[in-house]
Short mmCIF file of C-alpha atoms in Angstrom, two decimals:
data_model
loop_
_atom_site.label_atom_id
_atom_site.label_comp_id
_atom_site.label_asym_id
_atom_site.label_seq_id
_atom_site.Cartn_x
_atom_site.Cartn_y
_atom_site.Cartn_z
CA UNK A 236 -25.20 -69.84 -22.23
CA UNK A 237 -26.05 -66.40 -23.39
CA UNK A 238 -23.72 -63.35 -22.85
CA UNK A 239 -25.25 -59.83 -22.60
CA UNK A 240 -23.70 -56.34 -22.29
CA UNK A 241 -24.95 -54.46 -19.27
CA UNK A 242 -25.21 -50.93 -20.87
CA UNK A 243 -26.30 -49.27 -17.59
CA UNK A 244 -23.00 -50.25 -15.99
CA UNK A 245 -20.72 -50.02 -18.95
CA UNK A 246 -18.87 -46.86 -20.18
CA UNK A 247 -17.87 -48.29 -23.44
CA UNK A 248 -20.38 -48.30 -26.31
CA UNK A 249 -20.93 -51.55 -28.33
CA UNK A 250 -20.13 -51.32 -32.04
CA UNK A 251 -18.27 -47.93 -31.38
CA UNK A 252 -15.72 -48.60 -28.78
CA UNK A 253 -15.74 -52.44 -29.08
CA UNK A 254 -17.57 -55.40 -30.70
CA UNK A 255 -18.36 -58.76 -29.18
CA UNK A 256 -17.67 -61.75 -31.32
CA UNK A 257 -20.47 -63.91 -30.01
CA UNK A 258 -23.49 -63.37 -27.72
CA UNK A 259 -23.30 -66.96 -26.59
CA UNK A 260 -20.62 -69.26 -25.13
CA UNK A 261 -20.29 -73.03 -25.10
CA UNK A 262 -18.48 -74.76 -22.29
CA UNK A 263 -17.16 -78.07 -23.51
CA UNK A 264 -17.91 -81.28 -21.75
CA UNK A 265 -15.51 -81.97 -18.94
CA UNK A 266 -14.36 -78.31 -18.82
CA UNK A 267 -15.40 -75.40 -16.59
CA UNK A 268 -14.56 -72.36 -18.59
CA UNK A 269 -14.75 -70.80 -22.13
CA UNK A 270 -13.58 -67.59 -23.64
CA UNK A 271 -15.82 -64.57 -24.45
CA UNK A 272 -13.94 -62.50 -27.10
CA UNK A 273 -14.18 -58.80 -27.41
CA UNK A 274 -12.39 -56.64 -30.07
CA UNK A 275 -11.54 -53.04 -29.14
CA UNK A 276 -11.95 -50.22 -31.71
CA UNK A 277 -9.11 -48.14 -30.47
CA UNK A 278 -9.37 -45.45 -33.18
CA UNK A 279 -12.47 -44.36 -31.32
CA UNK A 280 -10.88 -44.34 -27.95
CA UNK A 281 -9.07 -41.23 -26.94
CA UNK A 282 -5.74 -41.19 -25.39
CA UNK A 283 -5.92 -41.56 -21.61
CA UNK A 284 -9.59 -42.48 -21.78
CA UNK A 285 -10.67 -45.28 -19.38
CA UNK A 286 -13.54 -47.41 -20.56
CA UNK A 287 -15.12 -50.60 -19.21
CA UNK A 288 -17.69 -53.12 -20.28
CA UNK A 289 -19.76 -55.21 -17.95
CA UNK A 290 -20.67 -58.70 -19.19
CA UNK A 291 -23.64 -60.60 -17.87
CA UNK A 292 -23.95 -64.43 -18.12
CA UNK A 293 -27.53 -65.64 -18.87
CA UNK A 294 -27.91 -69.01 -17.22
CA UNK A 295 -30.56 -70.89 -15.23
CA UNK A 296 -30.22 -70.35 -11.48
CA UNK A 297 -29.21 -73.93 -10.97
CA UNK A 298 -26.25 -73.39 -13.28
CA UNK A 299 -24.87 -70.28 -11.48
CA UNK A 300 -21.98 -70.42 -9.10
CA UNK A 301 -22.47 -67.99 -6.24
CA UNK A 302 -18.72 -67.80 -5.70
CA UNK A 303 -18.25 -65.89 -8.91
CA UNK A 304 -21.69 -64.48 -9.78
CA UNK A 305 -22.89 -63.80 -13.28
CA UNK A 306 -21.13 -60.56 -14.16
CA UNK A 307 -17.56 -59.65 -15.20
CA UNK A 308 -16.03 -56.24 -15.80
CA UNK A 309 -13.69 -55.74 -18.76
CA UNK A 310 -11.51 -52.66 -18.94
CA UNK A 311 -9.97 -51.27 -22.15
CA UNK A 312 -6.40 -49.86 -22.14
CA UNK A 313 -5.12 -48.18 -25.26
CA UNK A 314 -1.48 -49.12 -25.94
CA UNK A 315 0.42 -47.66 -29.01
CA UNK A 316 3.52 -49.36 -30.53
CA UNK A 317 6.80 -48.34 -28.83
CA UNK A 318 9.10 -46.19 -31.03
CA UNK A 319 12.23 -44.87 -29.30
CA UNK A 320 12.18 -41.89 -31.93
CA UNK A 321 9.10 -40.55 -30.14
CA UNK A 322 11.19 -40.10 -27.04
CA UNK A 323 14.00 -38.14 -28.65
CA UNK A 324 14.39 -34.48 -29.39
CA UNK A 325 12.98 -31.64 -27.27
CA UNK A 326 11.19 -32.45 -24.04
CA UNK A 327 9.43 -30.32 -21.31
CA UNK A 328 10.56 -31.34 -17.88
CA UNK A 329 8.43 -30.59 -14.74
CA UNK A 330 9.34 -31.81 -11.28
CA UNK A 331 8.22 -31.41 -7.63
CA UNK A 332 12.01 -30.91 -6.97
CA UNK A 333 11.87 -27.55 -8.70
CA UNK A 334 9.43 -26.06 -6.27
CA UNK A 335 11.67 -27.00 -3.29
CA UNK A 336 15.17 -26.45 -4.62
CA UNK A 337 15.12 -24.77 -7.93
CA UNK A 338 12.75 -21.74 -7.72
CA UNK A 339 11.70 -19.84 -9.64
CA UNK A 340 12.10 -22.74 -12.21
CA UNK A 341 8.79 -24.18 -13.28
CA UNK A 342 9.93 -26.25 -16.18
CA UNK A 343 13.00 -26.90 -18.24
CA UNK A 344 13.28 -27.36 -22.02
CA UNK A 345 15.97 -29.95 -22.64
CA UNK A 346 16.90 -32.56 -25.33
CA UNK A 347 17.00 -36.26 -25.29
CA UNK A 348 18.95 -38.57 -27.60
CA UNK A 349 18.94 -42.35 -28.13
CA UNK A 350 21.00 -44.47 -25.76
CA UNK A 351 23.34 -47.23 -26.75
CA UNK A 352 20.88 -50.14 -26.26
CA UNK A 353 17.99 -48.80 -28.26
CA UNK A 354 15.59 -48.88 -25.37
CA UNK A 355 16.94 -45.98 -23.56
CA UNK A 356 17.30 -42.26 -23.91
CA UNK A 357 19.96 -39.85 -22.52
CA UNK A 358 18.30 -36.61 -21.30
CA UNK A 359 20.86 -33.81 -21.55
CA UNK A 360 20.99 -31.38 -18.60
CA UNK A 361 17.84 -32.82 -17.07
CA UNK A 362 18.06 -30.58 -13.87
CA UNK A 363 21.50 -28.99 -14.06
CA UNK A 364 23.69 -28.05 -17.01
CA UNK A 365 26.38 -30.62 -17.54
CA UNK A 366 24.57 -33.55 -15.94
CA UNK A 367 22.88 -35.93 -18.26
CA UNK A 368 20.55 -38.76 -17.00
CA UNK A 369 19.86 -42.04 -18.76
CA UNK A 370 16.21 -43.56 -18.59
CA UNK A 371 15.52 -46.98 -19.76
CA UNK A 372 12.16 -48.15 -21.25
CA UNK A 373 10.82 -51.65 -20.39
CA UNK A 374 8.95 -52.71 -23.47
CA UNK A 375 8.51 -56.52 -23.14
CA UNK A 376 4.87 -56.21 -21.64
CA UNK A 377 2.49 -53.59 -23.20
CA UNK A 378 0.42 -53.66 -20.07
CA UNK A 379 3.37 -52.71 -17.96
CA UNK A 380 5.13 -49.79 -19.76
CA UNK A 381 7.47 -49.04 -17.01
CA UNK A 382 10.76 -46.98 -16.97
CA UNK A 383 13.82 -47.57 -14.85
CA UNK A 384 17.12 -45.96 -14.19
CA UNK A 385 20.42 -46.73 -12.50
CA UNK A 386 21.98 -44.64 -9.81
CA UNK A 387 23.46 -41.63 -11.40
CA UNK A 388 24.86 -38.09 -10.54
CA UNK A 389 22.05 -35.60 -10.83
CA UNK A 390 24.14 -32.42 -10.02
CA UNK A 391 26.31 -30.94 -7.44
CA UNK A 392 25.34 -30.23 -3.77
CA UNK A 393 26.98 -26.79 -4.08
CA UNK A 394 24.58 -25.91 -6.91
CA UNK A 395 21.55 -27.40 -5.34
CA UNK A 396 22.00 -26.29 -1.77
CA UNK A 397 24.66 -23.45 -1.91
CA UNK A 398 27.23 -25.51 0.00
CA UNK A 399 29.17 -28.82 -0.33
CA UNK A 400 27.71 -31.95 1.44
CA UNK A 401 29.58 -35.24 1.60
CA UNK A 402 31.53 -35.82 -1.58
CA UNK A 403 29.67 -32.98 -3.34
CA UNK A 404 27.66 -35.21 -5.60
CA UNK A 405 23.85 -35.03 -5.68
CA UNK A 406 22.78 -38.62 -6.59
CA UNK A 407 19.58 -39.89 -8.03
CA UNK A 408 17.87 -43.26 -8.35
CA UNK A 409 14.57 -44.88 -9.17
CA UNK A 410 12.03 -44.52 -6.27
CA UNK A 411 11.29 -48.07 -5.06
CA UNK A 412 7.91 -47.16 -3.48
CA UNK A 413 6.20 -45.89 -6.70
CA UNK A 414 5.78 -47.18 -10.20
CA UNK A 415 7.37 -45.07 -12.99
CA UNK A 416 5.90 -45.46 -16.49
CA UNK A 417 5.79 -44.15 -20.07
CA UNK A 418 2.98 -43.55 -22.49
CA UNK A 419 3.60 -44.35 -26.10
CA UNK A 420 0.42 -42.72 -27.35
CA UNK A 421 1.21 -39.34 -25.86
CA UNK A 422 5.02 -39.59 -25.60
CA UNK A 423 5.50 -38.81 -21.92
CA UNK A 424 7.24 -40.30 -18.97
CA UNK A 425 5.97 -40.21 -15.32
CA UNK A 426 8.91 -40.93 -13.17
CA UNK A 427 9.51 -40.97 -9.44
CA UNK A 428 13.03 -40.42 -8.16
CA UNK A 429 14.84 -40.45 -4.90
CA UNK A 430 17.60 -37.86 -4.45
CA UNK A 431 20.37 -38.41 -1.96
CA UNK A 432 23.94 -37.74 -1.03
CA UNK A 433 26.31 -40.60 -0.28
CA UNK A 434 27.22 -40.76 3.47
CA UNK A 435 24.86 -37.92 4.34
CA UNK A 436 21.25 -39.00 3.73
CA UNK A 437 18.11 -38.68 1.57
CA UNK A 438 16.99 -35.38 0.21
CA UNK A 439 13.48 -36.70 -0.77
CA UNK A 440 11.45 -38.52 -3.27
CA UNK A 441 10.09 -36.44 -6.11
CA UNK A 442 7.80 -36.79 -9.19
CA UNK A 443 9.02 -35.84 -12.74
CA UNK A 444 6.81 -35.44 -15.74
CA UNK A 445 8.87 -35.48 -18.97
CA UNK A 446 6.80 -34.66 -22.10
CA UNK A 447 8.21 -34.76 -25.50
CA UNK A 448 7.35 -31.72 -27.73
CA UNK A 449 7.95 -30.40 -31.19
CA UNK A 450 10.75 -28.22 -32.24
CA UNK A 451 8.29 -25.23 -32.76
CA UNK A 452 6.74 -25.84 -29.26
CA UNK A 453 10.24 -25.84 -27.73
CA UNK A 454 11.23 -22.59 -29.35
CA UNK A 455 7.88 -20.94 -28.22
CA UNK A 456 8.45 -22.13 -24.60
CA UNK A 457 12.12 -21.02 -24.51
#
């Protein structure tokens, strides 16, 4: 069977963003499937760019299966090798928590250092001075570059709310209703957290963007 690229429905350009190894496919006797191989040219794909290719199977009508049709969409996702060093040093922290409880703070410039296991970082003074937060990177699946964290102390209720609630500890954990992830190509973390006080209740769920920057950028932003 022949395999064509439907240029009118594809956002990736053949021979620039990708190549196709063969414009035909042979399904062996006794089998119902065969592979069509594409190779991405990821040097030509910008970080964060979303591209797709629509493949069309060229076959006689009596050989087509209406259940699946004759087209298939392939999406390209650029993934860079993970290096924990790219997530150490200065980082710029922005959070929806700031707008509600830390005005006029718009962002914080803090530092991160490698954790003990090699796949985690300790972010110093993430929200409040003296309270460090450990974030762990899941690197076993390049298509699922997720981050996770254990329950930790984010700060004190007195500093956050001006008074003591419960045991006085402002706690934080990974939000269960959202996916938190990292980007190795651009060295940032998108993290969703739930803030709460033991025995009192939940403060809310907030989004953090943690972006690693150079020493020069950090000095300028400071």
